[in-house]
PDB file of C-alpha atoms and ligand atoms in Angstrom:
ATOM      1  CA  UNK A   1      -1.646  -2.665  -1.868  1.00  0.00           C
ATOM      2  CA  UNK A   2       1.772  -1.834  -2.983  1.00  0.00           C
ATOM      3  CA  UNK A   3       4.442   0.047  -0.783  1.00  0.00           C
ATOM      4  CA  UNK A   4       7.311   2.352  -1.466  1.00  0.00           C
ATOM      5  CA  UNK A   5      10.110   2.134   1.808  1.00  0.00           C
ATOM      6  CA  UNK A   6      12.655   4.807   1.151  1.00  0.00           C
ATOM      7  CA  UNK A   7      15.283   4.604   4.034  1.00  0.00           C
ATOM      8  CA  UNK A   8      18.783   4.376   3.719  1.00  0.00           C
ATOM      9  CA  UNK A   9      19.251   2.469   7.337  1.00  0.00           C
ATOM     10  CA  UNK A  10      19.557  -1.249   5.745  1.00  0.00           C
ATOM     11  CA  UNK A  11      18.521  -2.721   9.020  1.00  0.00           C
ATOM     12  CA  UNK A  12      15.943  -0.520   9.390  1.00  0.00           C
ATOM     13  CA  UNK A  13      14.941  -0.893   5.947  1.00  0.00           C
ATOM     14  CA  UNK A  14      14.870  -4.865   5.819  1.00  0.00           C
ATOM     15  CA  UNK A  15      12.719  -5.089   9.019  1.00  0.00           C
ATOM     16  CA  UNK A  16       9.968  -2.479   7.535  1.00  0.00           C
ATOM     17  CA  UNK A  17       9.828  -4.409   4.593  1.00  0.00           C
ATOM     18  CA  UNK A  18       9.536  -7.618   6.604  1.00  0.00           C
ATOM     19  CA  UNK A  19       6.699  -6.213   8.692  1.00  0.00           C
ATOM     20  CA  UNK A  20       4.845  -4.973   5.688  1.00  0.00           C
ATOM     21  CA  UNK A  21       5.344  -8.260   3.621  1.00  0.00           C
ATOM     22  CA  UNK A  22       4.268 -10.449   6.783  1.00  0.00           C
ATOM     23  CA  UNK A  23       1.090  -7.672   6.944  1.00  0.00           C
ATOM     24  CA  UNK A  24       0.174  -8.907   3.089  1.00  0.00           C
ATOM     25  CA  UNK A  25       1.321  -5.574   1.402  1.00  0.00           C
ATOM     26  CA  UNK A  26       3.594  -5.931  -1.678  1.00  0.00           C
ATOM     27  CA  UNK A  27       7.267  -3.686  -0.968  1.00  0.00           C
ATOM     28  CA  UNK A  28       9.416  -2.194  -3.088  1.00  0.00           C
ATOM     29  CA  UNK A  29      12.352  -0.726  -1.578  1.00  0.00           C
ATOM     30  CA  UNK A  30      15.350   2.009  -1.946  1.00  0.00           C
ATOM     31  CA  UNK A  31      18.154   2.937   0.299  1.00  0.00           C
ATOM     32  CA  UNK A  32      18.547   6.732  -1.280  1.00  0.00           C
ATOM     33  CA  UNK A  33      16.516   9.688  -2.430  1.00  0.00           C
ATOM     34  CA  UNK A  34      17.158   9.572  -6.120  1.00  0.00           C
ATOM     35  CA  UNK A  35      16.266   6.173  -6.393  1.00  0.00           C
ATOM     36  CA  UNK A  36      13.268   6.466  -4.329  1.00  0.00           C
ATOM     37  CA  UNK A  37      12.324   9.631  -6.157  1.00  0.00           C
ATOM     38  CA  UNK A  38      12.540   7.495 -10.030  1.00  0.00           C
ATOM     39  CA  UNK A  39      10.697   4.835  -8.331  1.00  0.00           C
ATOM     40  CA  UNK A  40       7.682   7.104  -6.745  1.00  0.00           C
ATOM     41  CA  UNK A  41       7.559   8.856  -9.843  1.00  0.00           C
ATOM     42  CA  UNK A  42       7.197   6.077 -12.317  1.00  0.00           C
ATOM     43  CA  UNK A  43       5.444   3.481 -10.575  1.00  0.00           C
ATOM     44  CA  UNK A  44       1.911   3.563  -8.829  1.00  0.00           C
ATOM     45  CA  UNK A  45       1.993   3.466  -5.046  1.00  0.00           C
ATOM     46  CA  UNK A  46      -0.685   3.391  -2.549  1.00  0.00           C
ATOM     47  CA  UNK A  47       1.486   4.707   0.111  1.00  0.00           C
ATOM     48  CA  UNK A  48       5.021   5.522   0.423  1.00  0.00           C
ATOM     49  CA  UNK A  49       7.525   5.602   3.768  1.00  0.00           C
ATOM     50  CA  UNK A  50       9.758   8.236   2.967  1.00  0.00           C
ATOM     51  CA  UNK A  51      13.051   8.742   5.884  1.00  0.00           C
ATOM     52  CA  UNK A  52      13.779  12.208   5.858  1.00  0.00           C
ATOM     53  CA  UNK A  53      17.298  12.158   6.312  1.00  0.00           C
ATOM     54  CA  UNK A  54      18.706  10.084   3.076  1.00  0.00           C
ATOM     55  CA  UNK A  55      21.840  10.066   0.700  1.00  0.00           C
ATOM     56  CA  UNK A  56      22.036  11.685  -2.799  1.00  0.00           C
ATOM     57  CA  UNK A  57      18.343  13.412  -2.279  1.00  0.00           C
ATOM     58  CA  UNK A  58      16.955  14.294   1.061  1.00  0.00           C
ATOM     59  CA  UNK A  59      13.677  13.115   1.440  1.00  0.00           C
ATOM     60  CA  UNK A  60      11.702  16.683   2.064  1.00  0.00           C
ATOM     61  CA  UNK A  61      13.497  17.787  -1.554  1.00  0.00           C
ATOM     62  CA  UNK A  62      12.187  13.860  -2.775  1.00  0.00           C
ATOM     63  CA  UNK A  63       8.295  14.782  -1.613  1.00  0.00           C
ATOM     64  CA  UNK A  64       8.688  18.421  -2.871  1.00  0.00           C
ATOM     65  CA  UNK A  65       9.398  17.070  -6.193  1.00  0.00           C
ATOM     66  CA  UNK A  66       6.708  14.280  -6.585  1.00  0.00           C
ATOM     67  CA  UNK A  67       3.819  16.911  -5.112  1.00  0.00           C
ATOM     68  CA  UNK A  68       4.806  19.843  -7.738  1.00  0.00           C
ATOM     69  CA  UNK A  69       4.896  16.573 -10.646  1.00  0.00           C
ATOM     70  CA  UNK A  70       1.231  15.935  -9.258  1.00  0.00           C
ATOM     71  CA  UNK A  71       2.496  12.731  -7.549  1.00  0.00           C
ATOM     72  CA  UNK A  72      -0.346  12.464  -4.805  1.00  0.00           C
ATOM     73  CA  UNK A  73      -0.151   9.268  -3.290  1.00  0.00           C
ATOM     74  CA  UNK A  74      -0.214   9.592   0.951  1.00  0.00           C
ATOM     75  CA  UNK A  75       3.288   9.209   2.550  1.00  0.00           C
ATOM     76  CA  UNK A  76       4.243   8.347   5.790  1.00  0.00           C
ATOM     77  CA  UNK A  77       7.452  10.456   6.814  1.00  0.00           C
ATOM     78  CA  UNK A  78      10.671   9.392   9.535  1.00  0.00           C
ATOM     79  CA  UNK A  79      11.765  11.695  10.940  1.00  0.00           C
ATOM     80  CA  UNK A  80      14.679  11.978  14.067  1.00  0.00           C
ATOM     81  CA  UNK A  81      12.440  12.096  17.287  1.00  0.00           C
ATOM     82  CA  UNK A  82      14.513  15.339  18.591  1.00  0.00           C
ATOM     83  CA  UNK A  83      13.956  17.526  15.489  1.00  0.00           C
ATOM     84  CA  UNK A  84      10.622  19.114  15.744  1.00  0.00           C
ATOM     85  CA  UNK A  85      11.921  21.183  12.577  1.00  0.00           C
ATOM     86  CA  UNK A  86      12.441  18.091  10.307  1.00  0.00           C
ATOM     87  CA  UNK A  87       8.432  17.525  11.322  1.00  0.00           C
ATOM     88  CA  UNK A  88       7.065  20.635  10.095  1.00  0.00           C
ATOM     89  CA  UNK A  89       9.164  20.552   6.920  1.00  0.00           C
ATOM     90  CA  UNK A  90       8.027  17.182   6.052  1.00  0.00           C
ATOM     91  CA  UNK A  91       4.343  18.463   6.508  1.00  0.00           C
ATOM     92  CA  UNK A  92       4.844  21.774   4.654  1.00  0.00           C
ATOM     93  CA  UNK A  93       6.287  19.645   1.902  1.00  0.00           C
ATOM     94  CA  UNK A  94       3.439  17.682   1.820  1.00  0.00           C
ATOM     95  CA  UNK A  95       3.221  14.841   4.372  1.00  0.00           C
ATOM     96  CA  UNK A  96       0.842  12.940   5.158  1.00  0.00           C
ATOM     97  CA  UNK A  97       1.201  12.014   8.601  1.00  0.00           C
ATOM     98  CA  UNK A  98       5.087  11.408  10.277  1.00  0.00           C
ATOM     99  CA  UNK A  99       6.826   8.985  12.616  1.00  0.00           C
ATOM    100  CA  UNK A 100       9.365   9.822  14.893  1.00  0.00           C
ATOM    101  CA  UNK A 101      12.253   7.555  15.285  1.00  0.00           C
ATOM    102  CA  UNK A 102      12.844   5.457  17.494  1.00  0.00           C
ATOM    103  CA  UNK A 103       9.531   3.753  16.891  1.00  0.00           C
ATOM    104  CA  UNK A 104       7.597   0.519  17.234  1.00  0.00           C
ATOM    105  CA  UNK A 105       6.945  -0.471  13.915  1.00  0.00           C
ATOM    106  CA  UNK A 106       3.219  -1.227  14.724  1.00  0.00           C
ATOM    107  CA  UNK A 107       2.885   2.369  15.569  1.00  0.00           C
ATOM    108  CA  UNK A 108       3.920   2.928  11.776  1.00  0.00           C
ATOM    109  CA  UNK A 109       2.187  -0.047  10.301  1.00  0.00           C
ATOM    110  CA  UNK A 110      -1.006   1.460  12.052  1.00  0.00           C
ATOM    111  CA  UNK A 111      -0.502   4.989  10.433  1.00  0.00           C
ATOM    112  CA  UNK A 112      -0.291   3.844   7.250  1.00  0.00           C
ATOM    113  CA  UNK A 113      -3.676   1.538   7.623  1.00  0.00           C
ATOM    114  CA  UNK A 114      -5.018   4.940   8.406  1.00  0.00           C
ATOM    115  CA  UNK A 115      -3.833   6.920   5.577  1.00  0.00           C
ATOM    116  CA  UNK A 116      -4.551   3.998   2.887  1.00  0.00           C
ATOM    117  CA  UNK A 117      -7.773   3.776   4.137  1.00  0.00           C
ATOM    118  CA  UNK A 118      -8.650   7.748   4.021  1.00  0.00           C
ATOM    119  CA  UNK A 119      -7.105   8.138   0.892  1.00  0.00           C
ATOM    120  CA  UNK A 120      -9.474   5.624  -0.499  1.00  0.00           C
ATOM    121  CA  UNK A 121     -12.203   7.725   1.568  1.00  0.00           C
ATOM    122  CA  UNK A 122     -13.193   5.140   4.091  1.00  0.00           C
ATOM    123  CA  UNK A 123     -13.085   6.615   7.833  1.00  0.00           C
ATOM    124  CA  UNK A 124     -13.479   3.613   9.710  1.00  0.00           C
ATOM    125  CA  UNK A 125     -11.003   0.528   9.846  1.00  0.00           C
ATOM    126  CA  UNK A 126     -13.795  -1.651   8.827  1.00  0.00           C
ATOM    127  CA  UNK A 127     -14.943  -1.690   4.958  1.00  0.00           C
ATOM    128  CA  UNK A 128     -18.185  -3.615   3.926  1.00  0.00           C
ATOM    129  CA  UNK A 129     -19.401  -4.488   0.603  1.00  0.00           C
ATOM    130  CA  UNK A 130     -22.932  -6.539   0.420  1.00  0.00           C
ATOM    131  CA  UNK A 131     -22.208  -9.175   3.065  1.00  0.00           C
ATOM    132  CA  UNK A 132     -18.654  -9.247   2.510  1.00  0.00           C
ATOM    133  CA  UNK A 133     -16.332  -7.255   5.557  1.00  0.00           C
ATOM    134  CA  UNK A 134     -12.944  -6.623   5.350  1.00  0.00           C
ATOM    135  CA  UNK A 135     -11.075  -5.847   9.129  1.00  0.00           C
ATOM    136  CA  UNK A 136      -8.304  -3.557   7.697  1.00  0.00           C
ATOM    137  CA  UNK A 137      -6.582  -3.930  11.197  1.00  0.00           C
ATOM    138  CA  UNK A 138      -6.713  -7.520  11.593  1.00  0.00           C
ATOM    139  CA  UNK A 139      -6.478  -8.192   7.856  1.00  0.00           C
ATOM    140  CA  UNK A 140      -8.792 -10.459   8.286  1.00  0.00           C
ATOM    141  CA  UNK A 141     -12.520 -10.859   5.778  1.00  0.00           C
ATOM    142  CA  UNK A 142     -15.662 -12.075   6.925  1.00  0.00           C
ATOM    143  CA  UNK A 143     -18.447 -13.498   4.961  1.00  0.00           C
ATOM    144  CA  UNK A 144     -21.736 -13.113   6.623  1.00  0.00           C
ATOM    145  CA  UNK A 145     -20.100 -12.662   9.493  1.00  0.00           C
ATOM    146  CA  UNK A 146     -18.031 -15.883   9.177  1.00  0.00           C
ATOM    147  CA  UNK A 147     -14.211 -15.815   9.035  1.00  0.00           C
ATOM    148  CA  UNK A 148     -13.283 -16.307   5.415  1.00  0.00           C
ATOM    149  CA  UNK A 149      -9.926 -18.228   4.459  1.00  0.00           C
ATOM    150  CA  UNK A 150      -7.585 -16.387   2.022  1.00  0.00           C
ATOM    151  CA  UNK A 151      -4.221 -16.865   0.296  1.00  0.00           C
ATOM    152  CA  UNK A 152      -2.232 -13.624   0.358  1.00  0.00           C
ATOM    153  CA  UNK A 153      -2.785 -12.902  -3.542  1.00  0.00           C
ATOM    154  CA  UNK A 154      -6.423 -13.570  -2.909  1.00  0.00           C
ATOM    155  CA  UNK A 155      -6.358 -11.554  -0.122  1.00  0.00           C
ATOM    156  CA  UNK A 156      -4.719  -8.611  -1.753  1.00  0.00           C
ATOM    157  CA  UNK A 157      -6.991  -8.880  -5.065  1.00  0.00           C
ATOM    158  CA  UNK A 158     -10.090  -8.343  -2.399  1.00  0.00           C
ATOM    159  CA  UNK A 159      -8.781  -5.737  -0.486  1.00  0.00           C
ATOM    160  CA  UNK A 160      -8.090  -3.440  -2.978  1.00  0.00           C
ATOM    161  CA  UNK A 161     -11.212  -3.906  -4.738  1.00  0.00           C
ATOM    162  CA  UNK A 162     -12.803  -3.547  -1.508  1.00  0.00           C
ATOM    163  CA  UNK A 163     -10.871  -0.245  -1.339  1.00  0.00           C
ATOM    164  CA  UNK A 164     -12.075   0.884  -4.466  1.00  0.00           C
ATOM    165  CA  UNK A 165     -15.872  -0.357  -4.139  1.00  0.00           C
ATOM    166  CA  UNK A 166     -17.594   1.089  -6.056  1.00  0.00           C
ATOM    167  CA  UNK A 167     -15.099   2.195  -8.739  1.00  0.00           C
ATOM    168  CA  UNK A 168     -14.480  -0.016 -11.958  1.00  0.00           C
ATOM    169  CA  UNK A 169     -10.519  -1.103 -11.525  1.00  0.00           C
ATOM    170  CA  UNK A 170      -8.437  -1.944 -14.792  1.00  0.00           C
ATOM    171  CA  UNK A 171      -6.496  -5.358 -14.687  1.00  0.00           C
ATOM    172  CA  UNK A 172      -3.273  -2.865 -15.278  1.00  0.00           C
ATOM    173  CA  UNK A 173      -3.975  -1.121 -12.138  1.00  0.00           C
ATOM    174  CA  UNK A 174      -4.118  -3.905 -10.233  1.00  0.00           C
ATOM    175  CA  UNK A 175      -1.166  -6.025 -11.484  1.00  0.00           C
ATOM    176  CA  UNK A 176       0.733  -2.297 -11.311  1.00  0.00           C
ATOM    177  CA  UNK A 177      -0.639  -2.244  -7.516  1.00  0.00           C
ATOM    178  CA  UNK A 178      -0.349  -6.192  -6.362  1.00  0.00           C
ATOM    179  CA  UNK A 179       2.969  -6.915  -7.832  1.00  0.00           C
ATOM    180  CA  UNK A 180       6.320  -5.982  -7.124  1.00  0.00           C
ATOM    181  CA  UNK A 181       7.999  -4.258  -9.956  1.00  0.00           C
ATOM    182  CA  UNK A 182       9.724  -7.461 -11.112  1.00  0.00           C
ATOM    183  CA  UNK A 183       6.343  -9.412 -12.041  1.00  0.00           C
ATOM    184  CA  UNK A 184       5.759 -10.724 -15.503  1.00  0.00           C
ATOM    185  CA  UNK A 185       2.953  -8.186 -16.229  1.00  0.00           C
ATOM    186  CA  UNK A 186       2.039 -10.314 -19.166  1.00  0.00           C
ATOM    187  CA  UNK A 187       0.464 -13.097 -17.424  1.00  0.00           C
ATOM    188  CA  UNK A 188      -3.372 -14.230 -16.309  1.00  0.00           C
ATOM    189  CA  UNK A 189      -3.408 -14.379 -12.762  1.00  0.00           C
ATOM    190  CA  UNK A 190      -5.648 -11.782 -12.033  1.00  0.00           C
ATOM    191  CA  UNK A 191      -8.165 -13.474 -13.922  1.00  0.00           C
ATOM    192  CA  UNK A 192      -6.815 -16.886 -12.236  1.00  0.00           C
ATOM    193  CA  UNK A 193      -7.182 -15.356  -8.574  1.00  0.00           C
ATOM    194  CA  UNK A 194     -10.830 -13.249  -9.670  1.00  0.00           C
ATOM    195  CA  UNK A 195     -11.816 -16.959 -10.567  1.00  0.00           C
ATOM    196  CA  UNK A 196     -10.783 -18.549  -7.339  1.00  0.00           C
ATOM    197  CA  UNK A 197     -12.230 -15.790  -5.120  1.00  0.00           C
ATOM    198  CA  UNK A 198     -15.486 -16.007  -6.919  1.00  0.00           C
ATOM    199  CA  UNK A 199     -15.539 -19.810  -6.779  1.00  0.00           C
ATOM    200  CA  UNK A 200     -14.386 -20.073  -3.027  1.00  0.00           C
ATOM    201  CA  UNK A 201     -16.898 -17.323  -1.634  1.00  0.00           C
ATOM    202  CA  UNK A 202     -18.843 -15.148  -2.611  1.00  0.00           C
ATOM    203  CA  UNK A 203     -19.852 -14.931  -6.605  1.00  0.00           C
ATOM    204  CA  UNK A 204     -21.477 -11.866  -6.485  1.00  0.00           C
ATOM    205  CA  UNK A 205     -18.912  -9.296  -4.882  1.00  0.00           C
ATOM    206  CA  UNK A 206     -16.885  -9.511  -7.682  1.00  0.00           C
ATOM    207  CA  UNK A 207     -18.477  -7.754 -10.631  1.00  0.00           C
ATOM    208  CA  UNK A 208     -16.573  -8.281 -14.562  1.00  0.00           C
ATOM    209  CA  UNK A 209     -17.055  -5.185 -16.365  1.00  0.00           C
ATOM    210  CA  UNK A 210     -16.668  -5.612 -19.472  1.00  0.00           C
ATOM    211  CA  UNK A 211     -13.712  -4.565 -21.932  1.00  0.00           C
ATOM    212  CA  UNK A 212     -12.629  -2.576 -18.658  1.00  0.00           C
ATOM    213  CA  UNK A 213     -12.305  -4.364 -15.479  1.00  0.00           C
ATOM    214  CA  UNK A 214     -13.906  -5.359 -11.889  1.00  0.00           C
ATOM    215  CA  UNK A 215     -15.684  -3.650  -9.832  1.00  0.00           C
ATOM    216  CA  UNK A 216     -16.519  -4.654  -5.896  1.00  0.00           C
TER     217      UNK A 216
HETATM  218 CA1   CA B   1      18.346   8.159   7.255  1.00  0.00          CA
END
């Protein structure tokens, strides 16, 4: 799962990055509103943290802009806790869901579990496929209901299949949405890490379709 953070505060912006990194999601990052605008509207995000108050662009005028270009991924708005106005322009703009600030950053990290996983359509914090459960909350995969061991690229690779079950994912899609923007796109290690997760667990989750992709 890849993650824009769009907040000019460079303390604040290093520690959400560090709490999403340690969490296994992969961060990009900008510190104003015309950069974060380029970057949400070029790269593929499955969420984005968007701070409402930022240089060069503000960040309702950012989320206007990527809505009207048909930009729909789910983003998680700051906003200042004593501005009720900043709240409902970030939802009328198109928000998905807001944090006030000051906040705990599990409070945030928790939102956007929740609008990841309805945006992929699953309700519940808990997604199965066959005998294979993945604990969105905990980050954590069972195996017939054994704990299952995972490196973080494995561990990405299988959640966002597991996201997507059902649905045949491209290997551009997922290097676009389990690598940072600097990643040699070029390379084999989705194949590499399909091949280890296959070996390790469970062979049949992971299903090649050819010519197009995987499938969970
Ligand atoms: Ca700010």
């Amino acid at each position: 799962m890849r993650i824009l953070v769009v907040e000019d505060d460079e303390n604040l912006n290093r520690q959400l990055v560090h709490m999403l990194e340690e969490s296994g999601y992969v961060v990009d990052k900008a510190f104003d509103g015309e950069e974060g605008h380029f970057l949400g509207d070029t790269e593929p995000y499955d969420a984005v943290i968007l701070d409402i108050g930022l240089p060069e662009m503000d960040g309702v005028t950012v989320l206007e802009n990527w809505r009207r270009d048909g930009r729909n991924m789910p983003v998680l708005m700051l906003t200042a806790r004593d501005r009720w106005s900043d709240k409902v322009a970030g939802i009328d703009a198109g928000a998905d869901d807001y944090v006030a600030k000051p906040f705990h950053t599990e409070e945030v990290l928790a939102r956007l579990r929740a609008l990841i996983r309805r945006a992929a359509g699953h309700a519940s914090s808990e997604i199965v496929v066959g005998e294979v459960s993945l604990d969105t909350k905990q980050s954590r995969v069972t195996y017939k209901d054994q704990p299952v061991k995972l490196t973080s690229h494995e561990f990405r690779l299988l959640s966002y299949l597991i996201h997507h079950k059902g649905e045949v994912v491209s290997r551009t899609e997922l290097i676009e949405h389990l690598y940072d923007q600097d990643f040699d796109k070029d390379s084999n290690t989705i194949e590499v890490f399909v091949g280890r997760l296959r070996k390790k667990l469970f062979p049949e989750i992971i299903e090649t379709v050819r010519g197009l992709g995987y499938r969970a």
